[in-house]
N, CA, C and O atoms as a GROMACS GRO file, in nm:
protein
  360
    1UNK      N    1  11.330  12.315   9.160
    1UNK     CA    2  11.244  12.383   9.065
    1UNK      C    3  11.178  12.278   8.977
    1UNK      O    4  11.247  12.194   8.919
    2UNK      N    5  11.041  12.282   8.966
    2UNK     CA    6  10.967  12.201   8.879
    2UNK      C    7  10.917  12.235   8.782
    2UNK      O    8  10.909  12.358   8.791
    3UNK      N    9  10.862  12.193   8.659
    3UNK     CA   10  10.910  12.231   8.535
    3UNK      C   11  10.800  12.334   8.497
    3UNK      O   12  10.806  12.399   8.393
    4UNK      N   13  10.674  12.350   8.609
    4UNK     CA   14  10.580  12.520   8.571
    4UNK      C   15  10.690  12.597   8.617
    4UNK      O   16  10.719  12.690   8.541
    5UNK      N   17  10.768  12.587   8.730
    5UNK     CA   18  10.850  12.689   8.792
    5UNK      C   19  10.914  12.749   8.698
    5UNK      O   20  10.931  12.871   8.700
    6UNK      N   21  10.969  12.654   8.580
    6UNK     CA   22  11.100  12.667   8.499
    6UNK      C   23  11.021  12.740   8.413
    6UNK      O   24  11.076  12.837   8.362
    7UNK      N   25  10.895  12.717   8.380
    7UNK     CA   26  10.826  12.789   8.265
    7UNK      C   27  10.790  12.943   8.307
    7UNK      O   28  10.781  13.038   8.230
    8UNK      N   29  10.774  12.943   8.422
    8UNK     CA   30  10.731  13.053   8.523
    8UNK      C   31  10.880  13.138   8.473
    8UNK      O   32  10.885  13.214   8.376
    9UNK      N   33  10.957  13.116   8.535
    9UNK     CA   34  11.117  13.187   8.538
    9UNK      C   35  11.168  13.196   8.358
    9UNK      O   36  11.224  13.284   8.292
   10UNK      N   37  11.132  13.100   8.334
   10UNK     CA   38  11.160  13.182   8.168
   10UNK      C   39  11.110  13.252   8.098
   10UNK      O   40  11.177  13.318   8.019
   11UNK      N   41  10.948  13.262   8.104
   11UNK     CA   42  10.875  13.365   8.064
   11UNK      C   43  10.935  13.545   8.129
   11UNK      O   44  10.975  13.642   8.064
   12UNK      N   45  10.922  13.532   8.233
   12UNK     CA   46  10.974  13.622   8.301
   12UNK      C   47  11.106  13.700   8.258
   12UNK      O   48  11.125  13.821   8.255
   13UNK      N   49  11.206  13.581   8.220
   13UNK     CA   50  11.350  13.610   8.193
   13UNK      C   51  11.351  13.702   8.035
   13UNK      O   52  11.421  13.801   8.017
   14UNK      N   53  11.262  13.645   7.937
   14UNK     CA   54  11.300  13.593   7.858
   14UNK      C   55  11.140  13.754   7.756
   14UNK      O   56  11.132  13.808   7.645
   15UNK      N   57  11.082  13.757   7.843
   15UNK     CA   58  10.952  13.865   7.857
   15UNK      C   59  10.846  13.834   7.778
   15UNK      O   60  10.771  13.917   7.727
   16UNK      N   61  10.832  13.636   7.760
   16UNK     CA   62  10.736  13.614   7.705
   16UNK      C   63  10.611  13.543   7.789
   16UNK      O   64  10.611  13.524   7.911
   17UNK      N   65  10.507  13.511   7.697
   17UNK     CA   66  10.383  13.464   7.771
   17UNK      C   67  10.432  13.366   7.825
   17UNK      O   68  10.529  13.317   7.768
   18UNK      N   69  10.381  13.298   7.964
   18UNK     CA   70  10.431  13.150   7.987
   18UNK      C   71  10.352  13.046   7.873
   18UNK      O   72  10.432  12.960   7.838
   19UNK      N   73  10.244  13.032   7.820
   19UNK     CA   74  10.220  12.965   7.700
   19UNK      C   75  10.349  12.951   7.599
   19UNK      O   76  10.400  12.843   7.571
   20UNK      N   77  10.383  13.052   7.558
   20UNK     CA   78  10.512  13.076   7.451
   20UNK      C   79  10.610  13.019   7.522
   20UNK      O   80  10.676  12.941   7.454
   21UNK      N   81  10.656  13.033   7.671
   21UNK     CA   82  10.738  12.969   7.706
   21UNK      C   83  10.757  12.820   7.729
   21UNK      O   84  10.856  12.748   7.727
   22UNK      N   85  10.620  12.799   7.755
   22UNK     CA   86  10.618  12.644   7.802
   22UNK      C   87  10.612  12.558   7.597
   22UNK      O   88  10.638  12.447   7.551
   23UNK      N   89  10.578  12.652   7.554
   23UNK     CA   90  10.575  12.571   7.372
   23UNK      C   91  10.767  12.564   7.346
   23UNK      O   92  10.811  12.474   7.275
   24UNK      N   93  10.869  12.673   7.415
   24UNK     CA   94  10.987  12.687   7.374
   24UNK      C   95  11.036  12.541   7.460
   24UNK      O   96  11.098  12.458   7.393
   25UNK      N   97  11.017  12.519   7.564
   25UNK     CA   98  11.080  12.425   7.662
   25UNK      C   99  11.059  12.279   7.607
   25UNK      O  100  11.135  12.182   7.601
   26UNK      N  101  10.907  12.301   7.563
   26UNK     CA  102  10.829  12.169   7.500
   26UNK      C  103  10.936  12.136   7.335
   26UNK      O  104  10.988  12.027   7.310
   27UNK      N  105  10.943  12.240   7.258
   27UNK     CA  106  11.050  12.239   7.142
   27UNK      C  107  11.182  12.172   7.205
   27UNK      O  108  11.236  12.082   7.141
   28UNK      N  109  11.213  12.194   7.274
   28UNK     CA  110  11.390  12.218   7.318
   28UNK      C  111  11.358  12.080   7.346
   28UNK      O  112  11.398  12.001   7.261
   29UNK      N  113  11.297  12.032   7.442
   29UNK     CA  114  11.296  11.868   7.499
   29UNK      C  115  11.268  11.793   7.360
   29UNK      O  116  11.328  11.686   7.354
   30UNK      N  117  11.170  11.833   7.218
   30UNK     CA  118  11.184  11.716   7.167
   30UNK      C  119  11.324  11.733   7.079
   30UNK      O  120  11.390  11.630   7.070
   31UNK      N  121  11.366  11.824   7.028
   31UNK     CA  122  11.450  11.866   6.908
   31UNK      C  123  11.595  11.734   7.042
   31UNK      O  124  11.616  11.614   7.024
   32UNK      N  125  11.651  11.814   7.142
   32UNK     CA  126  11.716  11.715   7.207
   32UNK      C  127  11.687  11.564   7.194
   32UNK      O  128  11.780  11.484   7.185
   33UNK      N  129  11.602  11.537   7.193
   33UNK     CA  130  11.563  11.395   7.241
   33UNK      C  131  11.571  11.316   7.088
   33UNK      O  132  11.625  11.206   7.082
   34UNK      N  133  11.526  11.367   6.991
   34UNK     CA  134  11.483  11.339   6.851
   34UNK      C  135  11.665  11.360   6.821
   34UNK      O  136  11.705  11.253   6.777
   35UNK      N  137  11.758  11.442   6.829
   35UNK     CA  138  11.884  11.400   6.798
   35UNK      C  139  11.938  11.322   6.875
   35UNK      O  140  12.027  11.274   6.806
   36UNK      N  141  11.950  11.244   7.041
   36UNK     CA  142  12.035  11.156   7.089
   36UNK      C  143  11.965  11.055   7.017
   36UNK      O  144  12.041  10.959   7.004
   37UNK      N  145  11.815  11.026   6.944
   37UNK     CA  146  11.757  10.926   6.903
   37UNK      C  147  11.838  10.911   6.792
   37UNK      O  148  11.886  10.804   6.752
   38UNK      N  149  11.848  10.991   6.756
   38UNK     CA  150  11.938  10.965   6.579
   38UNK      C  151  12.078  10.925   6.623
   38UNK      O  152  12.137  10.843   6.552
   39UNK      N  153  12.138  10.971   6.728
   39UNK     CA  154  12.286  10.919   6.806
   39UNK      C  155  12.373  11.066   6.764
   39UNK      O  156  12.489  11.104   6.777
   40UNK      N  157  12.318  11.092   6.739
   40UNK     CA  158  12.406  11.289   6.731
   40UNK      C  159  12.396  11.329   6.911
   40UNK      O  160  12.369  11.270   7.016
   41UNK      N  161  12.429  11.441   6.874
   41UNK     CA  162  12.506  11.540   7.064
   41UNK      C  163  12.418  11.656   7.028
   41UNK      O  164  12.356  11.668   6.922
   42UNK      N  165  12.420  11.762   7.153
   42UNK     CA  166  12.400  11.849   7.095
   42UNK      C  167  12.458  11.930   7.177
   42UNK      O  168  12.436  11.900   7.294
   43UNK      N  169  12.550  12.058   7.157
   43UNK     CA  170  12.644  12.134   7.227
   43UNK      C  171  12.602  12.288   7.199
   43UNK      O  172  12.599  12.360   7.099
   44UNK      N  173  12.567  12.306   7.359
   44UNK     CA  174  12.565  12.453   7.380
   44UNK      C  175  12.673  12.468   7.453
   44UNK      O  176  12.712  12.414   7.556
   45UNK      N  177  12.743  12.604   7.338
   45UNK     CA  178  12.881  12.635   7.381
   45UNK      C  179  12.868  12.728   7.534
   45UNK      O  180  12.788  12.822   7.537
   46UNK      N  181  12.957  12.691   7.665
   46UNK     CA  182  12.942  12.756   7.761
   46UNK      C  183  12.851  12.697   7.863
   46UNK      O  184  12.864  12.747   7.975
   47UNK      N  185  12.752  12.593   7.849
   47UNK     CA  186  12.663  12.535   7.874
   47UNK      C  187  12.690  12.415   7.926
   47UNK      O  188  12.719  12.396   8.044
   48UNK      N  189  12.684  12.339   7.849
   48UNK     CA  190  12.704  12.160   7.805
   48UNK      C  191  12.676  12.083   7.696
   48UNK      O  192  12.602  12.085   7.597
   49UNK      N  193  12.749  12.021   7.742
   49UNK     CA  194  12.633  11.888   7.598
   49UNK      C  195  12.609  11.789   7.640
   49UNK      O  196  12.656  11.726   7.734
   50UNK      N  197  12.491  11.759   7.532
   50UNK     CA  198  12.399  11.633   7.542
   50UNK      C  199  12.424  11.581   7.444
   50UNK      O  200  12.436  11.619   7.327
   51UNK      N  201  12.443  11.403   7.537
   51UNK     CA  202  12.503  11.309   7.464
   51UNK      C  203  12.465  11.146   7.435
   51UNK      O  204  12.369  11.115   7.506
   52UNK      N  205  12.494  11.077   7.386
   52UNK     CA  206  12.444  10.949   7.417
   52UNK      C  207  12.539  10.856   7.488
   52UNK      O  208  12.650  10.884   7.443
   53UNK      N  209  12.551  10.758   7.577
   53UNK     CA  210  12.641  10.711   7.630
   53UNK      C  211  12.597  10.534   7.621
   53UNK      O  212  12.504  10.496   7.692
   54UNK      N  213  12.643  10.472   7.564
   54UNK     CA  214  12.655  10.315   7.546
   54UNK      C  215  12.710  10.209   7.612
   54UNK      O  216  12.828  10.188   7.584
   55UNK      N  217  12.665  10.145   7.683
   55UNK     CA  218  12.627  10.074   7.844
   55UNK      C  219  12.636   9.934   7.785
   55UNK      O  220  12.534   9.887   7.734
   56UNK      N  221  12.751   9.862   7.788
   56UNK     CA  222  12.802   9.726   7.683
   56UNK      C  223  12.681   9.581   7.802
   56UNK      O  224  12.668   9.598   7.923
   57UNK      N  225  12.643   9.514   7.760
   57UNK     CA  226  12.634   9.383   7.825
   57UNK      C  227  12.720   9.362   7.892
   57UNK      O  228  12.838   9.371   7.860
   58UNK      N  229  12.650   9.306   8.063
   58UNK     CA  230  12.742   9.295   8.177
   58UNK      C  231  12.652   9.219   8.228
   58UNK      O  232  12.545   9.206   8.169
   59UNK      N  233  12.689   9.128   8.391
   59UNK     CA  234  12.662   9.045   8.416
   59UNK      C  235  12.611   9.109   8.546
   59UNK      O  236  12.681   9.193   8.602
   60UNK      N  237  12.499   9.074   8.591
   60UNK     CA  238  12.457   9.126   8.736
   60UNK      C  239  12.385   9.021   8.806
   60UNK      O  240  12.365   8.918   8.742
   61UNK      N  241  12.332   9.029   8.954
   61UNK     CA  242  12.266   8.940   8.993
   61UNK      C  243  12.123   8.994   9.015
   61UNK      O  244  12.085   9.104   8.976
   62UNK      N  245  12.048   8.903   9.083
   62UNK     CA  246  11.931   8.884   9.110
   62UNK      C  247  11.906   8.946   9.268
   62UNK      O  248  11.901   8.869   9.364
   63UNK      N  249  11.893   9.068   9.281
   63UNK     CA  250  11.847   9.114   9.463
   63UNK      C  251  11.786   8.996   9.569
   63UNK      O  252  11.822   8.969   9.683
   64UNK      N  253  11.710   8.954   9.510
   64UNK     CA  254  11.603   8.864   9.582
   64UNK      C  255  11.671   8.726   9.575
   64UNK      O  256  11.695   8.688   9.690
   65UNK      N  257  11.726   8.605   9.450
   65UNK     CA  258  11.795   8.528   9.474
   65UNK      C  259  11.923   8.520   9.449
   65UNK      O  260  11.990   8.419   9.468
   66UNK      N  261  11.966   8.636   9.401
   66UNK     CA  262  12.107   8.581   9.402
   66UNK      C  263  12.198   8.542   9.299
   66UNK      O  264  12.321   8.552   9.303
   67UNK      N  265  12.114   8.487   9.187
   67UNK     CA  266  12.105   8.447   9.083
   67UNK      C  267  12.211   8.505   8.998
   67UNK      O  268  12.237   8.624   9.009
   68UNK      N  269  12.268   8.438   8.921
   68UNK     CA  270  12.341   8.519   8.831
   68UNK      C  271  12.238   8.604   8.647
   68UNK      O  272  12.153   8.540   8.584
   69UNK      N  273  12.276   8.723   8.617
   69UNK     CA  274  12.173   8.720   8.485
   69UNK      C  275  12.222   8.828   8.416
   69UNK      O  276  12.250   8.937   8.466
   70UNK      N  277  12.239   8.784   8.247
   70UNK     CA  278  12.237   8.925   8.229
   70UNK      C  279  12.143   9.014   8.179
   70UNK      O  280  12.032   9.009   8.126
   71UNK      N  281  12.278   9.152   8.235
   71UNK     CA  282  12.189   9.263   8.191
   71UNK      C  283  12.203   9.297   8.042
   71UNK      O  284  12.313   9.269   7.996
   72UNK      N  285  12.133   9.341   7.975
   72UNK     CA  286  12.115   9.356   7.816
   72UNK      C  287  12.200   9.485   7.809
   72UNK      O  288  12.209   9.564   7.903
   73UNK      N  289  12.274   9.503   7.661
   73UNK     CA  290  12.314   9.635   7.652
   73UNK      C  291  12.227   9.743   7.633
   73UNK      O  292  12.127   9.726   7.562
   74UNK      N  293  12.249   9.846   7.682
   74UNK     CA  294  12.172   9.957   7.633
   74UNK      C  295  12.227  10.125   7.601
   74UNK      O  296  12.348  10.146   7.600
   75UNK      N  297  12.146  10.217   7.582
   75UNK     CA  298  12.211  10.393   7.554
   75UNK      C  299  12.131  10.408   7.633
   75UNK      O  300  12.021  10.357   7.653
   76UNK      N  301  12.239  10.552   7.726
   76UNK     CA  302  12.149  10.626   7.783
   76UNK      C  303  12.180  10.784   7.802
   76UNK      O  304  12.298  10.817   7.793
   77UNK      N  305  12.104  10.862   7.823
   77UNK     CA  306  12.118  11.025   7.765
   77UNK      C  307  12.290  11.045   7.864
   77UNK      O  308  12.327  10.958   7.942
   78UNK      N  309  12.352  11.142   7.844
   78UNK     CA  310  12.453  11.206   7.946
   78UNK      C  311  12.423  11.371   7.903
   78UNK      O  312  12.375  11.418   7.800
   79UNK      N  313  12.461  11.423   7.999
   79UNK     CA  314  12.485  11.570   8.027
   79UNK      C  315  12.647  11.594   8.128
   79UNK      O  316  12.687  11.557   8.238
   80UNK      N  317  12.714  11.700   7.984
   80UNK     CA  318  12.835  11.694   8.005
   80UNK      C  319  12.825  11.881   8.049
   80UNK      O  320  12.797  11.965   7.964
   81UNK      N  321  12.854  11.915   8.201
   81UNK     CA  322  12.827  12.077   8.225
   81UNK      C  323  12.926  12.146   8.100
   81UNK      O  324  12.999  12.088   8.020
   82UNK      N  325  12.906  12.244   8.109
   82UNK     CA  326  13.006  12.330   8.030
   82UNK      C  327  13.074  12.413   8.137
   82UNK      O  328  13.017  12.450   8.240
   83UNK      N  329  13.238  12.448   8.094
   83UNK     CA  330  13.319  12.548   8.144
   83UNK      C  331  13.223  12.653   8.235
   83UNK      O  332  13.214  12.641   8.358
   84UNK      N  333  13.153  12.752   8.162
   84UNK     CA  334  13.067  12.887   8.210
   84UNK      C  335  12.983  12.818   8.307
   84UNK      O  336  12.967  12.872   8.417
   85UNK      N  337  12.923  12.696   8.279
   85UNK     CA  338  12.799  12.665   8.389
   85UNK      C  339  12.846  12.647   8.535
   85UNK      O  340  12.794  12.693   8.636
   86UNK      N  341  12.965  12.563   8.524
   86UNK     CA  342  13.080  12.519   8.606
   86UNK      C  343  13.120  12.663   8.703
   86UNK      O  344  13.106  12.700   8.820
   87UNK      N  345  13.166  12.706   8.601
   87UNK     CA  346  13.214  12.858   8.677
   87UNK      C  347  13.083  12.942   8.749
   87UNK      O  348  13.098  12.982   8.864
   88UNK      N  349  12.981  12.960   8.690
   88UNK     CA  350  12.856  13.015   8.776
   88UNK      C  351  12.795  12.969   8.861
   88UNK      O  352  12.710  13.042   8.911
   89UNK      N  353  12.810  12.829   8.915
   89UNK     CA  354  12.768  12.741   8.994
   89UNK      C  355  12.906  12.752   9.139
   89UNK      O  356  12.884  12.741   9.260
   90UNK      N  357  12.989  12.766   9.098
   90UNK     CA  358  13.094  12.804   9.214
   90UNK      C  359  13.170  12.917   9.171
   90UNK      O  360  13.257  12.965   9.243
   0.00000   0.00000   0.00000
């Protein structure tokens, strides 16, 4: 599913315009994104949560020579399923 699809299926679900829907999806992605930026989570109970996950300096090589180099530390988003999602999925 691609993300008109998703706008498609929530309008539908949800019995609004897909405009209104695609402005709710567009909200939800920044409000998420704007709290892992701040380093907060955000937990929908039954769902999952979204999290930040912190990736320490490590040492890797070079594909092409071989090389030893490092890699810089960095964050990167996680998605933890929830119980209910878990259970509706099997």
């Amino acid at each position: 599913m691609n993300k008109s699809e998703l706008v498609a299926a929530m309008a539908q679900e949800a019995g609004l315009k897909k405009t209104d829907a695609e402005k709710a999806l567009k909200a939800f992605q920044e409000v998420v994104a704007g709290e892992l930026a701040k380093g907060g989570k955000v937990q929908l109970v039954g769902f999952g949560t979204f999290e930040v996950s912190e990736r320490g300096e490590r040492e890797g090589r070079n594909p092409r020579t071989g090389e030893v180099m490092k890699i810089a530390a960095s964050k990167a988003p996680k998605f933890k399923a929830g119980k209910a999602l878990k259970d509706a999925i099997n």
